[in-house]
Amino acid sequence: MTDTVSRRSALRLLGGAIAVASAATTGLVSPSHAYAQARPEAGAGPRVEGLLAKLTLDEKISLLHGATDPNSLGQAGYIPGVPRLKIPPLRLTDGPAGVRVTAHATALPAPVLLASAFDPGLARRYGQVVGREGRALGQDVLLSPMVNLIRTPYAGRNFETLSEDPLLAGDLVAAEIKGIQGEGLIATVKHFAMNNQEKDRDSIDVRVDEQTMHEIELRGFEAAVGAGTGAVMGAYNRVNGTFACENKALLTDILRGRWGFDGWVMTDWFAAHSTVAAITAGLDMEMPDGTYFGAPLKSAVQNGSLPERYVDRAVRRILGVMDRFGLLDGSVPPRPARDAKAGAAVALEVAKAGATLLRNEHGTLPLTLPTGGGGIAVIGPTGTLPFVSGGGSAHVVPDHADSPLYAIRARAGSRARVTYALGEDLFGKAVPASSLTPAFDSEGQRVDAGKTWEYDGSLVVTESDEWTFVLHFSSAPTARPKVLLDGEELFPLAAGYGEYFSGGLVSVDPDGLSVRRKTLTLAKGTHTLKITAEGGDAGLLFRLRRITGETRAQDVAEAVTAARAARSVVLFAYEDATEGLDRTTLELPGNQTKLIDAVTAANPRTTVVLNTSSSTSMPWAAKTGAVLQMYYPGQEGAAATTAVLFGDCDPGGRLTQSFPVDDAHHPVAGDPLRYPGVNGTEEYSEGIHVGYRWYDAESVRPLYPFGHGLSYTSFSYEDASARWNGHGLDVTFTVRNTGRRDGVAVPQVYVGRSPDLQLDQAVRVLGGYRRLALRGGERRRVTVRVAARTLSSWDAKRHAWVLGSGRRAVWVGASAGDLRVRTSAEVKR
């Protein structure tokens, strides 16, 4: 697969023919700039212009900022419309992995798992599910997809996005947008731009050079524009000193002037910082309210500090998209019914296709059903608690979600005994009554509505130990009990929206109670304990539990006993990520490393299934039999994981990001200016060397390279050749399934540097790829097109793409670290 170019992009290319013809003599590639400059503010059509002429200033402004929905389904935003002119309201919903409202929807696998399939066709079907369900659930605008690159492994939303590679990200986001909008739902690509971390996301100033910005981060956004995205969401952060939502270089010069975008730009929620500066820079809509684009915008027009044409421009852009989707003339198709069965089928297909087998030694997988006893031991909390999705904007209320333990038992049937051990406690055990003076029911304390319950006592600790206090409570997060230990509040409210970004799995217990945790070391002796709980309007139920070194050791011992008694072990490990928070380490949280060490020592035929958001360090990997990366697999995750474990399907996924060995060996390690920033500023000093490009440039070996993923069969790559066709390289090669099983291969084409460019270039870049299903023994001749854009570099002096001519090395292989055959071709201007 190569760059995705829509019919609309092709028209813009034609419109810019004069510029392209001029550039042909210089080697520049500038497809749309001339057309955009010639028509910077084209009319949106007679219907839109007619409505615009009839709107009052108040009505115009009401279309430019969020309001309260009188009939909310729990979606993220609402624009009221203008009933007088039959302009309908707009409902805007989060939806990176399914429609995020209070009603049931298909909980699809996380986008990073979708991306692991390396299949734009599947991405389009994924988008179709979300598009149909969004319309079925009364929504008009989807706040998705996210295409920010995976730059740092710590970023809390890496699971919501696609890849560290701009070509792959661009292909997939374009395909998904076509799927979403083909169902009549307006897509919003986000977060424009350089929003590559959650830490200090609302204030960090990203300093990035022009070449890096265009070659790395912006390419996915450009592909989204080419696919016709109706809306773009501005990011929280600053870019080169200016907030993204008032950054003219981004919102006007690049987005509209260079790419020809004709939709509207909205803020991320509460990401506006000004009125006149923002709207003149190119911002069209403030969400979720009118702090800057409400009364202040009206005042700016009335006092003459802002010409009304800027308001008209923003309204025209919004109405233009609404008109394009049939929302202004009643031609929009009727809202469909939800098709939960079809959604579930796609969710299952995606989870299977993206399942990525990282390690498989001594025939550990597929699992075989023992005939002589032994059975299978399932270990880990996410073995019984299905890990559907991450936290924050990605959370979906699923139709159902089976536990992996249930699915494994169903698949094994009566042929194998399947046992279970917790191994790692997420929700704590009761505080012994003997430790509390005076005693109280810490396992189920109820407080009636309108009442206050107080406790003033002590906690006796018999041995110095690390304690994790776990509070379960039924009230809203901001009304939870106040717990003070030795005068320190254990569960203070997080600042801002932190309370709502507390995780997707571990923040709610199996009974539906909210959960908060606090870990600290307690000395032997007596500690003061005070609790105040308000019943509020509906009453309150809370539990106070603990996890200690003693309880952890007990859980591990039970897991080891189960592992020793089994022929095979499937150990589910987790890492719970969420919007609003970055990770602090690549290691698994809690006691999981010790658990894996103990279990693999007891039974080397242990498969570790990772339900994690992003790359994970694995000091324990060599002790395992197999490692299967499933990320957050959605509502059908248990069925998909079980199918892969038993070999009912081939693990078809490949890594879309490099997995570092540890916290000290990756592109942003050891340089706080690169991440997380110093004094509010962050420098992308790695330049274009992001992800696998950095590992190549620095000769650092990752734990698992970009593109890595094993099959239950084997493949060879042979007879590679490359030919320049005037528009790109055609790379042809043969792939052969050298095993007996049917399987999935994902051959990848990488291209080396141009000898004719005096610009910074990566050692090699992904040029294209293909997903192939091959029967045992089957061979297939394949041609992958490497587009001219991929063969080009951005020249900051010319402010344009320059084709990298000369003889270019070409590799074909199974990953960035497993390049099987090499050839070369002459690229000509």
Short mmCIF file of N, CA, C and O in Angstrom, two decimals, residues 382-388 398-408 410 633-642:
data_model
loop_
_atom_site.label_atom_id
_atom_site.label_comp_id
_atom_site.label_asym_id
_atom_site.label_seq_id
_atom_site.Cartn_x
_atom_site.Cartn_y
_atom_site.Cartn_z
N THR A 382 -6.70 -10.01 34.46
CA THR A 382 -7.39 -9.80 33.19
C THR A 382 -7.71 -11.11 32.50
O THR A 382 -8.23 -11.11 31.39
N GLY A 383 -7.41 -12.23 33.17
CA GLY A 383 -7.91 -13.50 32.70
C GLY A 383 -9.39 -13.67 32.98
O GLY A 383 -10.09 -14.38 32.25
N THR A 384 -9.87 -13.04 34.04
CA THR A 384 -11.31 -13.11 34.36
C THR A 384 -12.02 -11.78 34.15
O THR A 384 -13.24 -11.75 34.00
N LEU A 385 -11.29 -10.69 34.14
CA LEU A 385 -11.88 -9.37 33.96
C LEU A 385 -11.52 -8.89 32.55
O LEU A 385 -10.38 -8.53 32.29
N PRO A 386 -12.46 -8.92 31.62
CA PRO A 386 -12.12 -8.59 30.24
C PRO A 386 -11.62 -7.15 30.10
O PRO A 386 -12.26 -6.22 30.58
N PHE A 387 -10.47 -6.99 29.46
CA PHE A 387 -9.90 -5.67 29.23
C PHE A 387 -10.38 -5.21 27.86
O PHE A 387 -9.84 -5.60 26.84
N VAL A 388 -11.41 -4.39 27.87
CA VAL A 388 -12.06 -4.01 26.62
C VAL A 388 -11.39 -2.81 25.97
O VAL A 388 -11.05 -2.82 24.79
N PRO A 398 -19.91 -1.59 26.06
CA PRO A 398 -20.04 -2.67 25.07
C PRO A 398 -21.36 -3.42 25.19
O PRO A 398 -22.01 -3.41 26.25
N ASP A 399 -21.74 -4.08 24.10
CA ASP A 399 -22.91 -4.94 24.14
C ASP A 399 -22.68 -6.10 25.11
O ASP A 399 -23.59 -6.53 25.81
N HIS A 400 -21.48 -6.61 25.11
CA HIS A 400 -21.10 -7.69 26.02
C HIS A 400 -19.58 -7.78 25.99
O HIS A 400 -18.94 -7.19 25.12
N ALA A 401 -19.01 -8.50 26.90
CA ALA A 401 -17.56 -8.75 26.89
C ALA A 401 -17.29 -9.98 27.77
O ALA A 401 -17.37 -9.90 28.99
N ASP A 402 -17.01 -11.10 27.12
CA ASP A 402 -16.70 -12.32 27.86
C ASP A 402 -15.30 -12.24 28.45
O ASP A 402 -14.44 -11.51 27.96
N SER A 403 -15.07 -13.02 29.50
CA SER A 403 -13.73 -13.10 30.07
C SER A 403 -12.91 -14.11 29.28
O SER A 403 -13.45 -15.10 28.76
N PRO A 404 -11.61 -13.91 29.16
CA PRO A 404 -10.76 -14.91 28.50
C PRO A 404 -10.88 -16.30 29.14
O PRO A 404 -10.86 -17.31 28.43
N LEU A 405 -11.00 -16.35 30.46
CA LEU A 405 -11.12 -17.64 31.13
C LEU A 405 -12.35 -18.39 30.61
O LEU A 405 -12.28 -19.60 30.32
N TYR A 406 -13.46 -17.69 30.48
CA TYR A 406 -14.68 -18.32 29.96
C TYR A 406 -14.45 -18.84 28.54
O TYR A 406 -14.84 -19.97 28.21
N ALA A 407 -13.82 -18.02 27.70
CA ALA A 407 -13.62 -18.43 26.31
C ALA A 407 -12.65 -19.61 26.20
O ALA A 407 -12.85 -20.52 25.39
N ILE A 408 -11.62 -19.61 27.01
CA ILE A 408 -10.66 -20.71 26.98
C ILE A 408 -11.31 -22.00 27.47
O ILE A 408 -11.10 -23.09 26.90
N ALA A 410 -14.47 -22.72 27.29
CA ALA A 410 -15.42 -23.14 26.27
C ALA A 410 -14.69 -23.83 25.11
O ALA A 410 -15.17 -24.84 24.57
N PRO A 633 -8.34 -5.26 23.27
CA PRO A 633 -8.91 -5.93 22.09
C PRO A 633 -10.40 -5.77 21.88
O PRO A 633 -10.96 -6.42 21.00
N GLY A 634 -11.08 -4.90 22.66
CA GLY A 634 -12.49 -4.68 22.42
C GLY A 634 -13.36 -5.79 22.98
O GLY A 634 -12.91 -6.69 23.68
N GLN A 635 -14.66 -5.71 22.66
CA GLN A 635 -15.63 -6.61 23.29
C GLN A 635 -15.46 -8.06 22.86
O GLN A 635 -15.90 -8.96 23.59
N GLU A 636 -14.84 -8.31 21.71
CA GLU A 636 -14.63 -9.67 21.24
C GLU A 636 -13.21 -10.15 21.53
O GLU A 636 -12.75 -11.14 20.96
N GLY A 637 -12.54 -9.46 22.45
CA GLY A 637 -11.14 -9.78 22.72
C GLY A 637 -10.93 -11.18 23.25
O GLY A 637 -9.94 -11.85 22.90
N ALA A 638 -11.83 -11.67 24.09
CA ALA A 638 -11.66 -13.01 24.64
C ALA A 638 -11.73 -14.07 23.54
O ALA A 638 -10.91 -15.00 23.50
N ALA A 639 -12.71 -13.92 22.65
CA ALA A 639 -12.84 -14.88 21.55
C ALA A 639 -11.65 -14.82 20.61
O ALA A 639 -11.13 -15.86 20.17
N ALA A 640 -11.19 -13.62 20.30
CA ALA A 640 -10.05 -13.48 19.40
C ALA A 640 -8.78 -14.04 20.01
O ALA A 640 -8.01 -14.76 19.36
N THR A 641 -8.54 -13.71 21.28
CA THR A 641 -7.34 -14.21 21.95
C THR A 641 -7.35 -15.72 22.00
O THR A 641 -6.32 -16.38 21.73
N THR A 642 -8.48 -16.30 22.32
CA THR A 642 -8.59 -17.76 22.39
C THR A 642 -8.36 -18.40 21.02
O THR A 642 -7.68 -19.42 20.91
#
